[in-house]
Structure formats: C-alpha cells, structure tokens
mmCIF file of C-alpha atoms and ligand atoms in Angstrom:
data_model
loop_
_atom_site.group_PDB
_atom_site.id
_atom_site.type_symbol
_atom_site.label_atom_id
_atom_site.label_comp_id
_atom_site.label_asym_id
_atom_site.label_seq_id
_atom_site.Cartn_x
_atom_site.Cartn_y
_atom_site.Cartn_z
ATOM 1 C CA UNK A 1 -122.625 -7.512 185.659
ATOM 2 C CA UNK A 2 -122.504 -6.430 189.308
ATOM 3 C CA UNK A 3 -121.903 -9.483 191.432
ATOM 4 C CA UNK A 4 -120.497 -7.762 194.488
ATOM 5 C CA UNK A 5 -121.319 -9.315 197.823
ATOM 6 C CA UNK A 6 -122.153 -7.384 200.916
ATOM 7 C CA UNK A 7 -120.603 -8.075 204.276
ATOM 8 C CA UNK A 8 -123.738 -9.838 205.541
ATOM 9 C CA UNK A 9 -122.750 -12.829 203.464
ATOM 10 C CA UNK A 10 -119.289 -13.186 204.970
ATOM 11 C CA UNK A 11 -118.608 -15.732 207.635
ATOM 12 C CA UNK A 12 -118.570 -13.311 210.570
ATOM 13 C CA UNK A 13 -122.359 -13.129 210.331
ATOM 14 C CA UNK A 14 -122.455 -16.906 210.476
ATOM 15 C CA UNK A 15 -120.344 -17.005 213.600
ATOM 16 C CA UNK A 16 -122.590 -14.457 215.275
ATOM 17 C CA UNK A 17 -125.648 -16.454 214.275
ATOM 18 C CA UNK A 18 -124.105 -19.605 215.718
ATOM 19 C CA UNK A 19 -123.197 -17.912 218.957
ATOM 20 C CA UNK A 20 -126.568 -16.295 219.481
ATOM 21 C CA UNK A 21 -129.036 -18.977 218.513
ATOM 22 C CA UNK A 22 -129.637 -22.394 219.897
ATOM 23 C CA UNK A 23 -132.016 -23.142 217.017
ATOM 24 C CA UNK A 24 -130.866 -24.973 213.880
ATOM 25 C CA UNK A 25 -127.794 -22.887 213.196
ATOM 26 C CA UNK A 26 -125.961 -25.268 210.915
ATOM 27 C CA UNK A 27 -127.624 -23.898 207.813
ATOM 28 C CA UNK A 28 -126.931 -20.287 208.664
ATOM 29 C CA UNK A 29 -123.357 -21.107 209.590
ATOM 30 C CA UNK A 30 -122.655 -22.695 206.230
ATOM 31 C CA UNK A 31 -120.583 -20.535 203.897
ATOM 32 C CA UNK A 32 -122.550 -18.228 201.607
ATOM 33 C CA UNK A 33 -123.321 -19.624 198.173
ATOM 34 C CA UNK A 34 -123.700 -16.094 196.808
ATOM 35 C CA UNK A 35 -120.208 -15.351 198.042
ATOM 36 C CA UNK A 36 -118.798 -18.543 196.573
ATOM 37 C CA UNK A 37 -120.427 -17.685 193.221
ATOM 38 C CA UNK A 38 -119.492 -13.987 193.268
ATOM 39 C CA UNK A 39 -117.618 -12.871 190.175
ATOM 40 C CA UNK A 40 -118.826 -16.079 188.483
ATOM 41 C CA UNK A 41 -122.617 -16.374 188.453
ATOM 42 C CA UNK A 42 -125.471 -14.602 190.152
ATOM 43 C CA UNK A 43 -126.995 -17.203 192.474
ATOM 44 C CA UNK A 44 -130.319 -17.449 194.260
ATOM 45 C CA UNK A 45 -133.737 -18.991 194.709
ATOM 46 C CA UNK A 46 -137.394 -18.732 193.810
ATOM 47 C CA UNK A 47 -139.013 -17.415 196.994
ATOM 48 C CA UNK A 48 -142.453 -17.036 198.466
ATOM 49 C CA UNK A 49 -143.313 -13.774 200.267
ATOM 50 C CA UNK A 50 -143.852 -15.672 203.545
ATOM 51 C CA UNK A 51 -140.228 -16.777 203.449
ATOM 52 C CA UNK A 52 -139.118 -13.161 203.757
ATOM 53 C CA UNK A 53 -140.931 -12.418 207.033
ATOM 54 C CA UNK A 54 -138.156 -13.522 209.364
ATOM 55 C CA UNK A 55 -136.883 -16.819 210.700
ATOM 56 C CA UNK A 56 -134.411 -19.290 209.317
ATOM 57 C CA UNK A 57 -135.749 -19.280 205.754
ATOM 58 C CA UNK A 58 -135.267 -15.521 205.572
ATOM 59 C CA UNK A 59 -131.748 -15.796 206.951
ATOM 60 C CA UNK A 60 -130.858 -18.441 204.396
ATOM 61 C CA UNK A 61 -132.266 -16.436 201.519
ATOM 62 C CA UNK A 62 -130.429 -13.274 202.459
ATOM 63 C CA UNK A 63 -127.212 -15.114 203.181
ATOM 64 C CA UNK A 64 -127.037 -17.261 200.064
ATOM 65 C CA UNK A 65 -128.590 -15.098 197.327
ATOM 66 C CA UNK A 66 -127.344 -12.460 194.946
ATOM 67 C CA UNK A 67 -130.508 -12.777 192.815
ATOM 68 C CA UNK A 68 -134.107 -13.731 193.623
ATOM 69 C CA UNK A 69 -137.289 -14.503 191.738
ATOM 70 C CA UNK A 70 -140.820 -14.660 193.131
ATOM 71 C CA UNK A 71 -142.185 -18.175 192.650
ATOM 72 C CA UNK A 72 -145.744 -16.927 192.069
ATOM 73 C CA UNK A 73 -146.069 -13.348 193.329
ATOM 74 C CA UNK A 74 -145.262 -11.601 190.045
ATOM 75 C CA UNK A 75 -147.449 -13.709 187.795
ATOM 76 C CA UNK A 76 -150.463 -12.075 186.126
ATOM 77 C CA UNK A 77 -153.036 -13.791 188.362
ATOM 78 C CA UNK A 78 -151.210 -12.449 191.422
ATOM 79 C CA UNK A 79 -150.708 -8.891 190.152
ATOM 80 C CA UNK A 80 -153.929 -8.323 188.247
ATOM 81 C CA UNK A 81 -156.429 -10.919 189.416
ATOM 82 C CA UNK A 82 -159.226 -8.401 189.973
ATOM 83 C CA UNK A 83 -159.599 -6.917 186.509
ATOM 84 C CA UNK A 84 -158.078 -4.778 183.809
ATOM 85 C CA UNK A 85 -156.036 -1.908 185.186
ATOM 86 C CA UNK A 86 -156.585 -3.008 188.810
ATOM 87 C CA UNK A 87 -153.283 -4.038 190.335
ATOM 88 C CA UNK A 88 -152.196 -5.509 193.614
ATOM 89 C CA UNK A 89 -148.494 -4.798 193.791
ATOM 90 C CA UNK A 90 -148.191 -4.943 197.581
ATOM 91 C CA UNK A 91 -146.850 -8.488 197.900
ATOM 92 C CA UNK A 92 -144.512 -8.266 194.931
ATOM 93 C CA UNK A 93 -143.290 -4.895 196.180
ATOM 94 C CA UNK A 94 -142.353 -6.537 199.478
ATOM 95 C CA UNK A 95 -140.223 -9.086 197.638
ATOM 96 C CA UNK A 96 -138.539 -6.374 195.608
ATOM 97 C CA UNK A 97 -137.949 -4.165 198.672
ATOM 98 C CA UNK A 98 -136.461 -7.120 200.589
ATOM 99 C CA UNK A 99 -134.020 -7.700 197.758
ATOM 100 C CA UNK A 100 -133.189 -4.038 197.226
ATOM 101 C CA UNK A 101 -132.403 -3.526 200.921
ATOM 102 C CA UNK A 102 -129.831 -6.318 200.696
ATOM 103 C CA UNK A 103 -128.272 -5.573 197.307
ATOM 104 C CA UNK A 104 -129.931 -8.655 195.792
ATOM 105 C CA UNK A 105 -131.095 -8.471 192.169
ATOM 106 C CA UNK A 106 -134.622 -9.484 191.117
ATOM 107 C CA UNK A 107 -135.720 -11.460 188.056
ATOM 108 C CA UNK A 108 -139.311 -10.848 186.993
ATOM 109 C CA UNK A 109 -141.336 -13.992 186.289
ATOM 110 C CA UNK A 110 -143.430 -13.970 184.166
ATOM 111 C CA UNK A 111 -145.332 -11.516 181.946
ATOM 112 C CA UNK A 112 -147.166 -13.926 179.626
ATOM 113 C CA UNK A 113 -147.761 -17.639 180.128
ATOM 114 C CA UNK A 114 -150.569 -20.046 179.252
ATOM 115 C CA UNK A 115 -151.053 -20.640 183.005
ATOM 116 C CA UNK A 116 -151.770 -18.293 185.906
ATOM 117 C CA UNK A 117 -153.370 -15.643 183.683
ATOM 118 C CA UNK A 118 -156.512 -14.097 185.222
ATOM 119 C CA UNK A 119 -159.743 -15.182 183.560
ATOM 120 C CA UNK A 120 -160.844 -11.621 182.731
ATOM 121 C CA UNK A 121 -157.908 -11.324 180.351
ATOM 122 C CA UNK A 122 -159.637 -13.521 177.776
ATOM 123 C CA UNK A 123 -163.281 -12.595 178.403
ATOM 124 C CA UNK A 124 -165.497 -9.748 177.326
ATOM 125 C CA UNK A 125 -168.680 -10.226 179.330
ATOM 126 C CA UNK A 126 -170.001 -13.625 178.349
ATOM 127 C CA UNK A 127 -167.966 -13.639 175.126
ATOM 128 C CA UNK A 128 -164.401 -14.441 174.308
ATOM 129 C CA UNK A 129 -162.384 -11.242 173.965
ATOM 130 C CA UNK A 130 -161.640 -10.096 170.406
ATOM 131 C CA UNK A 131 -158.127 -9.828 168.997
ATOM 132 C CA UNK A 132 -157.776 -6.036 169.118
ATOM 133 C CA UNK A 133 -158.937 -5.861 172.727
ATOM 134 C CA UNK A 134 -156.645 -8.683 173.796
ATOM 135 C CA UNK A 135 -153.667 -6.975 172.151
ATOM 136 C CA UNK A 136 -154.454 -3.755 173.966
ATOM 137 C CA UNK A 137 -154.793 -5.668 177.255
ATOM 138 C CA UNK A 138 -151.413 -7.348 176.723
ATOM 139 C CA UNK A 139 -149.789 -4.006 175.922
ATOM 140 C CA UNK A 140 -151.402 -2.252 178.853
ATOM 141 C CA UNK A 141 -150.603 -5.042 181.329
ATOM 142 C CA UNK A 142 -146.940 -5.174 180.313
ATOM 143 C CA UNK A 143 -146.578 -1.379 180.225
ATOM 144 C CA UNK A 144 -148.071 -1.093 183.707
ATOM 145 C CA UNK A 145 -146.220 -3.987 185.325
ATOM 146 C CA UNK A 146 -142.797 -3.478 183.759
ATOM 147 C CA UNK A 147 -143.254 0.268 184.278
ATOM 148 C CA UNK A 148 -144.091 -0.263 187.948
ATOM 149 C CA UNK A 149 -140.901 -2.276 188.554
ATOM 150 C CA UNK A 150 -138.714 -0.220 186.207
ATOM 151 C CA UNK A 151 -135.125 -0.108 187.428
ATOM 152 C CA UNK A 152 -135.892 -2.604 190.218
ATOM 153 C CA UNK A 153 -136.316 -5.792 188.181
ATOM 154 C CA UNK A 154 -133.203 -6.294 186.069
ATOM 155 C CA UNK A 155 -134.476 -9.142 183.874
ATOM 156 C CA UNK A 156 -137.955 -10.230 182.783
ATOM 157 C CA UNK A 157 -139.270 -13.548 181.547
ATOM 158 C CA UNK A 158 -141.431 -11.857 178.929
ATOM 159 C CA UNK A 159 -142.924 -15.003 177.473
ATOM 160 C CA UNK A 160 -142.880 -18.400 179.182
ATOM 161 C CA UNK A 161 -143.319 -21.842 177.589
ATOM 162 C CA UNK A 162 -144.837 -20.776 174.262
ATOM 163 C CA UNK A 163 -143.031 -23.422 172.202
ATOM 164 C CA UNK A 164 -143.554 -27.169 172.355
ATOM 165 C CA UNK A 165 -141.327 -29.997 171.124
ATOM 166 C CA UNK A 166 -141.898 -33.723 171.486
ATOM 167 C CA UNK A 167 -144.968 -33.609 173.735
ATOM 168 C CA UNK A 168 -147.514 -35.956 172.185
ATOM 169 C CA UNK A 169 -150.371 -34.881 174.475
ATOM 170 C CA UNK A 170 -149.971 -31.123 173.957
ATOM 171 C CA UNK A 171 -151.843 -29.165 171.291
ATOM 172 C CA UNK A 172 -149.472 -27.260 169.057
ATOM 173 C CA UNK A 173 -149.561 -25.490 165.670
ATOM 174 C CA UNK A 174 -147.431 -26.260 162.623
ATOM 175 C CA UNK A 175 -144.799 -23.761 163.780
ATOM 176 C CA UNK A 176 -144.417 -25.428 167.170
ATOM 177 C CA UNK A 177 -146.438 -22.806 169.075
ATOM 178 C CA UNK A 178 -148.553 -24.087 171.939
ATOM 179 C CA UNK A 179 -152.271 -23.635 171.352
ATOM 180 C CA UNK A 180 -153.492 -21.301 174.069
ATOM 181 C CA UNK A 181 -155.863 -18.339 174.251
ATOM 182 C CA UNK A 182 -152.883 -16.034 173.646
ATOM 183 C CA UNK A 183 -151.850 -17.880 170.496
ATOM 184 C CA UNK A 184 -155.373 -18.631 169.314
ATOM 185 C CA UNK A 185 -156.871 -15.168 169.697
ATOM 186 C CA UNK A 186 -153.887 -12.959 168.840
ATOM 187 C CA UNK A 187 -151.919 -15.318 166.610
ATOM 188 C CA UNK A 188 -148.157 -15.958 166.780
ATOM 189 C CA UNK A 189 -147.571 -12.192 166.969
ATOM 190 C CA UNK A 190 -148.448 -12.200 170.666
ATOM 191 C CA UNK A 191 -144.790 -12.908 171.385
ATOM 192 C CA UNK A 192 -143.520 -9.958 169.377
ATOM 193 C CA UNK A 193 -146.185 -7.699 170.876
ATOM 194 C CA UNK A 194 -145.103 -8.680 174.385
ATOM 195 C CA UNK A 195 -141.387 -8.126 173.792
ATOM 196 C CA UNK A 196 -142.000 -4.748 172.156
ATOM 197 C CA UNK A 197 -144.186 -3.627 175.054
ATOM 198 C CA UNK A 198 -141.595 -4.735 177.626
ATOM 199 C CA UNK A 199 -138.772 -2.945 175.819
ATOM 200 C CA UNK A 200 -140.821 0.254 175.676
ATOM 201 C CA UNK A 201 -141.685 0.093 179.362
ATOM 202 C CA UNK A 202 -138.123 -0.472 180.619
ATOM 203 C CA UNK A 203 -135.440 -0.135 177.944
ATOM 204 C CA UNK A 204 -132.822 -1.055 180.552
ATOM 205 C CA UNK A 205 -134.273 -4.437 181.524
ATOM 206 C CA UNK A 206 -132.943 -7.674 180.056
ATOM 207 C CA UNK A 207 -135.722 -9.451 178.179
ATOM 208 C CA UNK A 208 -135.889 -13.248 178.195
ATOM 209 C CA UNK A 209 -137.775 -16.065 176.554
ATOM 210 C CA UNK A 210 -138.057 -18.769 179.265
ATOM 211 C CA UNK A 211 -138.881 -22.443 178.783
ATOM 212 C CA UNK A 212 -138.349 -26.036 179.934
ATOM 213 C CA UNK A 213 -136.524 -28.737 177.969
ATOM 214 C CA UNK A 214 -134.419 -25.995 176.386
ATOM 215 C CA UNK A 215 -131.702 -28.576 175.707
ATOM 216 C CA UNK A 216 -133.956 -30.708 173.476
ATOM 217 C CA UNK A 217 -132.526 -30.244 169.944
ATOM 218 C CA UNK A 218 -135.984 -29.666 168.477
ATOM 219 C CA UNK A 219 -136.714 -27.071 171.140
ATOM 220 C CA UNK A 220 -133.354 -25.429 170.436
ATOM 221 C CA UNK A 221 -134.363 -25.188 166.781
ATOM 222 C CA UNK A 222 -137.772 -23.692 167.619
ATOM 223 C CA UNK A 223 -136.373 -21.165 170.096
ATOM 224 C CA UNK A 224 -133.533 -20.213 167.765
ATOM 225 C CA UNK A 225 -135.998 -19.657 164.921
ATOM 226 C CA UNK A 226 -138.125 -17.468 167.197
ATOM 227 C CA UNK A 227 -135.099 -15.407 168.203
ATOM 228 C CA UNK A 228 -134.032 -14.921 164.571
ATOM 229 C CA UNK A 229 -137.563 -13.964 163.609
ATOM 230 C CA UNK A 230 -137.826 -11.396 166.387
ATOM 231 C CA UNK A 231 -134.449 -9.918 165.552
ATOM 232 C CA UNK A 232 -135.249 -9.695 161.820
ATOM 233 C CA UNK A 233 -138.243 -7.629 162.836
ATOM 234 C CA UNK A 234 -136.158 -5.359 165.033
ATOM 235 C CA UNK A 235 -137.540 -6.716 168.301
ATOM 236 C CA UNK A 236 -135.241 -6.676 171.338
ATOM 237 C CA UNK A 237 -134.628 -10.047 173.002
ATOM 238 C CA UNK A 238 -131.594 -10.438 175.240
ATOM 239 C CA UNK A 239 -131.652 -13.922 176.634
ATOM 240 C CA UNK A 240 -132.912 -17.431 177.061
ATOM 241 C CA UNK A 241 -134.047 -18.757 180.424
ATOM 242 C CA UNK A 242 -133.386 -22.448 180.904
ATOM 243 C CA UNK A 243 -135.842 -23.679 183.504
ATOM 244 C CA UNK A 244 -133.662 -26.771 184.001
ATOM 245 C CA UNK A 245 -136.190 -28.920 185.841
ATOM 246 C CA UNK A 246 -134.106 -32.082 185.933
ATOM 247 C CA UNK A 247 -134.293 -35.609 187.243
ATOM 248 C CA UNK A 248 -131.360 -37.789 188.231
ATOM 249 C CA UNK A 249 -130.993 -39.062 184.665
ATOM 250 C CA UNK A 250 -132.468 -36.386 182.427
ATOM 251 C CA UNK A 251 -131.318 -34.304 180.677
ATOM 252 C CA UNK A 252 -127.790 -35.343 179.844
ATOM 253 C CA UNK A 253 -125.135 -32.774 180.669
ATOM 254 C CA UNK A 254 -123.722 -32.887 177.150
ATOM 255 C CA UNK A 255 -127.137 -32.043 175.677
ATOM 256 C CA UNK A 256 -127.279 -28.979 177.882
ATOM 257 C CA UNK A 257 -123.763 -28.065 176.865
ATOM 258 C CA UNK A 258 -124.579 -28.256 173.169
ATOM 259 C CA UNK A 259 -127.705 -26.154 173.627
ATOM 260 C CA UNK A 260 -125.917 -23.477 175.656
ATOM 261 C CA UNK A 261 -123.329 -23.182 172.883
ATOM 262 C CA UNK A 262 -126.031 -22.960 170.221
ATOM 263 C CA UNK A 263 -127.934 -20.172 172.015
ATOM 264 C CA UNK A 264 -124.611 -18.501 172.751
ATOM 265 C CA UNK A 265 -123.809 -18.482 169.029
ATOM 266 C CA UNK A 266 -126.910 -16.323 168.537
ATOM 267 C CA UNK A 267 -125.377 -13.770 170.884
ATOM 268 C CA UNK A 268 -127.903 -14.464 173.648
ATOM 269 C CA UNK A 269 -127.119 -14.371 177.320
ATOM 270 C CA UNK A 270 -128.562 -17.221 179.349
ATOM 271 C CA UNK A 271 -129.931 -17.697 182.844
ATOM 272 C CA UNK A 272 -130.622 -21.010 184.541
ATOM 273 C CA UNK A 273 -133.957 -19.930 185.960
ATOM 274 C CA UNK A 274 -135.626 -22.850 187.783
ATOM 275 C CA UNK A 275 -133.091 -25.544 188.593
ATOM 276 C CA UNK A 276 -134.225 -28.526 190.640
ATOM 277 C CA UNK A 277 -133.309 -32.216 190.529
ATOM 278 C CA UNK A 278 -136.120 -34.659 191.237
ATOM 279 C CA UNK A 279 -135.164 -37.913 192.930
ATOM 280 C CA UNK A 280 -137.801 -39.682 190.858
ATOM 281 C CA UNK A 281 -136.756 -40.564 187.313
ATOM 282 C CA UNK A 282 -140.319 -41.002 186.176
ATOM 283 C CA UNK A 283 -143.692 -41.080 187.865
ATOM 284 C CA UNK A 284 -145.399 -44.211 186.679
ATOM 285 C CA UNK A 285 -143.640 -46.762 188.872
ATOM 286 C CA UNK A 286 -141.001 -47.218 191.549
ATOM 287 C CA UNK A 287 -141.672 -43.893 193.200
ATOM 288 C CA UNK A 288 -139.036 -42.962 195.744
ATOM 289 C CA UNK A 289 -140.526 -42.793 199.252
ATOM 290 C CA UNK A 290 -137.587 -41.391 201.218
ATOM 291 C CA UNK A 291 -134.341 -39.548 200.690
ATOM 292 C CA UNK A 292 -131.797 -42.234 201.546
ATOM 293 C CA UNK A 293 -128.144 -41.235 202.063
ATOM 294 C CA UNK A 294 -127.246 -43.046 198.835
ATOM 295 C CA UNK A 295 -129.867 -41.132 196.837
ATOM 296 C CA UNK A 296 -128.817 -37.817 198.341
ATOM 297 C CA UNK A 297 -125.233 -38.582 197.419
ATOM 298 C CA UNK A 298 -126.183 -39.327 193.830
ATOM 299 C CA UNK A 299 -128.269 -36.177 193.730
ATOM 300 C CA UNK A 300 -125.345 -34.123 194.973
ATOM 301 C CA UNK A 301 -123.147 -35.531 192.196
ATOM 302 C CA UNK A 302 -125.825 -34.639 189.672
ATOM 303 C CA UNK A 303 -126.005 -31.078 191.032
ATOM 304 C CA UNK A 304 -122.223 -30.885 190.809
ATOM 305 C CA UNK A 305 -122.191 -32.088 187.190
ATOM 306 C CA UNK A 306 -124.796 -29.547 186.102
ATOM 307 C CA UNK A 307 -123.464 -26.621 188.104
ATOM 308 C CA UNK A 308 -119.925 -27.333 186.903
ATOM 309 C CA UNK A 309 -121.235 -27.069 183.348
ATOM 310 C CA UNK A 310 -122.994 -23.764 184.037
ATOM 311 C CA UNK A 311 -119.840 -22.412 185.665
ATOM 312 C CA UNK A 312 -117.683 -23.574 182.774
ATOM 313 C CA UNK A 313 -120.046 -21.766 180.394
ATOM 314 C CA UNK A 314 -120.166 -18.558 182.400
ATOM 315 C CA UNK A 315 -119.186 -16.436 179.420
ATOM 316 C CA UNK A 316 -122.735 -17.295 178.256
ATOM 317 C CA UNK A 317 -124.600 -18.255 181.449
ATOM 318 C CA UNK A 318 -124.834 -15.360 183.891
ATOM 319 C CA UNK A 319 -127.252 -16.466 186.593
ATOM 320 C CA UNK A 320 -128.340 -19.641 188.366
ATOM 321 C CA UNK A 321 -131.580 -19.815 190.355
ATOM 322 C CA UNK A 322 -132.872 -22.886 192.181
ATOM 323 C CA UNK A 323 -136.671 -23.282 192.081
ATOM 324 C CA UNK A 324 -137.397 -23.112 195.784
ATOM 325 C CA UNK A 325 -135.416 -22.925 199.004
ATOM 326 C CA UNK A 326 -136.142 -26.219 200.714
ATOM 327 C CA UNK A 327 -137.714 -29.617 200.179
ATOM 328 C CA UNK A 328 -140.591 -28.433 202.363
ATOM 329 C CA UNK A 329 -141.975 -26.282 199.559
ATOM 330 C CA UNK A 330 -141.172 -27.656 196.121
ATOM 331 C CA UNK A 331 -143.853 -27.686 193.404
ATOM 332 C CA UNK A 332 -142.740 -31.249 192.644
ATOM 333 C CA UNK A 333 -144.375 -32.565 195.819
ATOM 334 C CA UNK A 334 -147.808 -31.704 194.410
ATOM 335 C CA UNK A 335 -147.464 -31.790 190.612
ATOM 336 C CA UNK A 336 -148.703 -33.692 188.678
ATOM 337 C CA UNK A 337 -149.816 -35.622 191.781
ATOM 338 C CA UNK A 338 -148.921 -35.570 195.482
ATOM 339 C CA UNK A 339 -145.771 -37.540 196.196
ATOM 340 C CA UNK A 340 -142.535 -37.566 198.104
ATOM 341 C CA UNK A 341 -139.835 -35.481 196.503
ATOM 342 C CA UNK A 342 -136.651 -33.839 197.742
ATOM 343 C CA UNK A 343 -135.267 -31.871 194.802
ATOM 344 C CA UNK A 344 -133.609 -28.832 196.413
ATOM 345 C CA UNK A 345 -130.457 -27.803 198.318
ATOM 346 C CA UNK A 346 -131.968 -27.587 201.818
ATOM 347 C CA UNK A 347 -134.040 -30.324 203.428
ATOM 348 C CA UNK A 348 -137.516 -29.847 204.887
ATOM 349 C CA UNK A 349 -135.951 -28.711 208.190
ATOM 350 C CA UNK A 350 -133.924 -26.133 206.261
ATOM 351 C CA UNK A 351 -130.665 -27.954 206.814
ATOM 352 C CA UNK A 352 -128.091 -28.092 204.003
ATOM 353 C CA UNK A 353 -128.112 -31.346 202.045
ATOM 354 C CA UNK A 354 -125.171 -33.023 200.305
ATOM 355 C CA UNK A 355 -126.408 -31.163 197.206
ATOM 356 C CA UNK A 356 -125.737 -27.857 198.982
ATOM 357 C CA UNK A 357 -122.168 -28.940 199.738
ATOM 358 C CA UNK A 358 -121.668 -30.058 196.151
ATOM 359 C CA UNK A 359 -122.873 -26.750 194.716
ATOM 360 C CA UNK A 360 -120.719 -24.810 197.184
ATOM 361 C CA UNK A 361 -117.668 -26.881 196.253
ATOM 362 C CA UNK A 362 -118.322 -26.405 192.537
ATOM 363 C CA UNK A 363 -118.658 -22.633 192.949
ATOM 364 C CA UNK A 364 -115.483 -22.358 195.028
ATOM 365 C CA UNK A 365 -113.405 -24.539 192.734
ATOM 366 C CA UNK A 366 -114.400 -22.872 189.461
ATOM 367 C CA UNK A 367 -111.431 -21.050 187.980
HETATM 368 O O1 LIG B 1 -152.939 -18.898 195.515
HETATM 369 C C1 LIG B 1 -153.789 -20.045 195.650
HETATM 370 C C2 LIG B 1 -154.438 -20.065 196.970
HETATM 371 O O2 LIG B 1 -155.278 -18.947 197.083
HETATM 372 C C3 LIG B 1 -155.202 -21.365 197.118
HETATM 373 O O3 LIG B 1 -155.732 -21.449 198.394
HETATM 374 C C4 LIG B 1 -154.291 -22.570 196.885
HETATM 375 C C5 LIG B 1 -155.033 -23.885 196.957
HETATM 376 O O4 LIG B 1 -154.606 -24.768 195.937
HETATM 377 O O5 LIG B 1 -153.756 -22.447 195.624
HETATM 378 C C6 LIG B 1 -152.958 -21.294 195.470
HETATM 379 O O6 LIG B 1 -152.448 -21.265 194.197
HETATM 380 C C7 LIG B 1 -151.407 -22.160 193.931
HETATM 381 C C8 LIG B 1 -150.179 -21.360 193.546
HETATM 382 O O7 LIG B 1 -149.159 -22.229 193.119
HETATM 383 C C9 LIG B 1 -149.667 -20.510 194.695
HETATM 384 O O8 LIG B 1 -149.276 -21.321 195.757
HETATM 385 C C10 LIG B 1 -151.848 -23.047 192.789
HETATM 386 O O9 LIG B 1 -152.872 -23.911 193.208
HETATM 387 C C11 LIG B 1 -150.673 -23.855 192.271
HETATM 388 O O10 LIG B 1 -151.051 -24.513 191.071
HETATM 389 C C12 LIG B 1 -149.526 -22.945 191.963
HETATM 390 O O11 LIG B 1 -148.460 -23.734 191.517
HETATM 391 C C13 LIG B 1 -147.381 -23.022 190.933
HETATM 392 C C14 LIG B 1 -147.283 -23.408 189.472
HETATM 393 O O12 LIG B 1 -146.156 -22.757 188.903
HETATM 394 C C15 LIG B 1 -148.546 -22.999 188.735
HETATM 395 O O13 LIG B 1 -148.470 -23.243 187.416
HETATM 396 C C16 LIG B 1 -146.113 -23.420 191.656
HETATM 397 O O14 LIG B 1 -146.169 -22.928 193.005
HETATM 398 C C17 LIG B 1 -144.906 -22.837 190.950
HETATM 399 O O15 LIG B 1 -143.728 -23.390 191.495
HETATM 400 C C18 LIG B 1 -144.945 -23.204 189.468
HETATM 401 O O16 LIG B 1 -143.851 -22.590 188.839
HETATM 402 C C19 LIG B 1 -143.667 -22.898 187.456
HETATM 403 C C20 LIG B 1 -143.019 -21.690 186.813
HETATM 404 O O17 LIG B 1 -143.794 -20.548 187.050
HETATM 405 C C21 LIG B 1 -142.827 -21.909 185.316
HETATM 406 N N1 LIG B 1 -142.070 -23.115 185.067
HETATM 407 C C22 LIG B 1 -142.597 -24.310 185.710
HETATM 408 C C23 LIG B 1 -142.736 -24.094 187.211
HETATM 409 C C24 LIG B 1 -143.172 -25.352 187.905
HETATM 410 O O18 LIG B 1 -144.460 -25.704 187.493
#
C-alpha cells in the first residue's frame, strides 16, 4: 500500500499559510493527519465537490488527506440521473482530478445501493423493468462507471447496505437481504452480478461490500456468509467497509474489535469508510443542543478509543475515512430530522476540535 506523503503536508506549508493569511489559520497550521497516519493507515474524508474549489476547506482536505471519497458525487443518481447510458462524469471527474494532482487516493462510493438510484433504473415505460433488462442495466452501468474511473479509483464499494440485522422496521427476506427493487426484481444474485461486473471492468480495483453496524454479531454472520458464498462461486471480493457511524456509547470498542478479527480471519482487508461520532446517544429525548467543552472532551476520548483500535488492527484495517470535513456539513444534522449535531473533527468554522487533537495524538503514538 502506497502511503507516501508529499511535501505539501509537511509543516513548512503550515508556517507559510500562517504567515500569509490573517484568516482562520489555526486549522491549516495544525499538523497533517495524513502525515501522522502515513505508513499506518490511509486517512481522509468524504468530500463535496464545492469543498474543492478553494478556501479553507480545500486547504484542510489537501493537507490532511491521503484518501478521499465523494459523499454523493459518485452515486448512481449523480452519475446517471438522466437515463441509461447517459452519464454526467464532470463533477466526479473534478474530485478525482483534485485527488490525483495531490497524490491522494480515491475510494468509489457506491455502485449499487437501495437509495440514490435513478428512477429509470427500475422502470420500463409505465411498467416495472423485467429481470433480464435490470441485469443488463446493472452490468452496463458498472462496466461504464468502473471502466471510466479505471486506474483512478483504487477501491469500490460495489454493494452498499444489502444485509439487515436487528432492524424491526425494515423489510428483509429469510436470508437477511433487504427487500429492495434490486433484490426483488433480480433476486439475491444481484450482488454476485455486481461484483463480477466490477472485477471485469477494473481487475486492479479493490472490491468492497460496505455496510453499517458491521460489528453487530448477526451482521457479521450475514456478511461472512455472503463472502463465503461469493468466494465459493469464484467471485472476487477483497474487503469489507465498516461505515462506523457511531454515537458516544454505541458501538462498544470490543464489539468492533471482535468483528474486525472475524472478517480478518476470512482474509478480507477492511476500510473504516464513514466514521463519525454523534453527540446524541438516541433521538427520542434529551437531544443535545450545543457542543459543551465537556461533551467535546468526551467525544475526543471516544474518537481516541476507536482510532486506537483501528490503528492496533492495521494489519487488517488499511484506511480510515471520516464522513465529512466539518460540523457545518454532516448528514446527521438533517437525518432523520433536523437537529443540532457536531460529529466530526472540525467545527462549523473549520477549526480543529478536541477530537482532531485526539486523532492526531493516536496516529502519532501508534507504534
Ligand atoms: O442533490 C439534491 C439537490 O438537487 C436538492 O436541491 C437538495 C434538496 O434536498 O437535495 C439534494 O440531494 C441531497 C443529497 O444528499 C445531496 O446533497 C438529498 O436530499 C439528501 O438526502 C442526500 O443525503 C445523502 C444521503 O447519503 C442520501 O442517502 C447524504 O448527503 C450522505 O451523507 C449520505 O451518505 C450515506 C452513505 O452514502 C451510505 N452510508 C450512510 C450515509 C449517511 O446516510
């Protein structure tokens, strides 16, 4: 794994930035996380294209990242919203070019998901699409998209969130597969079809199954069974993506540790793909309304505990991505309802939080 760091991430750049800008320079002056993680884990963020157009956000992303993922710009609705075979790669290409110009790797997220798929995918005029047509659409979409980014996206989330464990409100089949147009029209084989198409389109890319609650023992069992099934059928799958959307209390570090070891025993590499730590434990009552110093301190300890685990397991875990740059733009402030949240490493003014310091310390101290 190439985790070399270019000179832009060394502290000279920070000193220059401090000397030349009166604007909030603290964040830019902070030591590079990518540098602190180099030789240990790839490190980076989910980004939006607007964050790459200059300004402090751009500086932070280029300074602190050795890997990036587009938060939405590489999803099917973004790339192929207009119809079959009609692609809009311009925005995603900008993200990839930004990364390439700075020696930053790109994860591709995501080829198939039950959300953010364009409507045309599942329609044939007024009718629902038939199985054969949907399979050919899946194969064509993946061939075109993975082919387009071949050699520039080093790892793909091929299938996202197809398995469900312990979610009473979610429709699921007897094998634990989420009921969705993909599953209902194609059948469980949609996963195999997707992985085969991705492997054909870029044999050099690492192919991942990505999901949340990957530490839940029942989810571990479902994902492990899927991996064994794919392998028995000669299908290439390289890794598991742990979304790792956490709160202050959940999940427990030791549950994550057990799961990482179990996936590791299958010979899978692992990426932490969407780490964030919500201040709210649950959403029904006692919602947090501000990030008090005490809460931020507890959050930083929680980041340290999790990141220390990922670093300790770095024979199995190769990359760590935080789902968003700053508290100004986290999905958690709008889902499942609008609320105050502050789950990331930089605050809404793009200044480093105690969590940033904790992650930096963990990366530097890992031996
Ligand atoms: O692009 C439209 C825009 O045209 C419109 O004006 C605007 C008004 O609502 O919506 C925009 O789309 C939004 C999109 O983000 C882009 O900003 C959608 O409403 C919004 O639902 C969508 O949310 C994204 C969510 O996935 C969708 O499922 C979040 O930003 C993104 O962080 C989130 O990411 C997912 C991962 O892909 C998979 N794992 C869970 C994670 C968090 O939900």
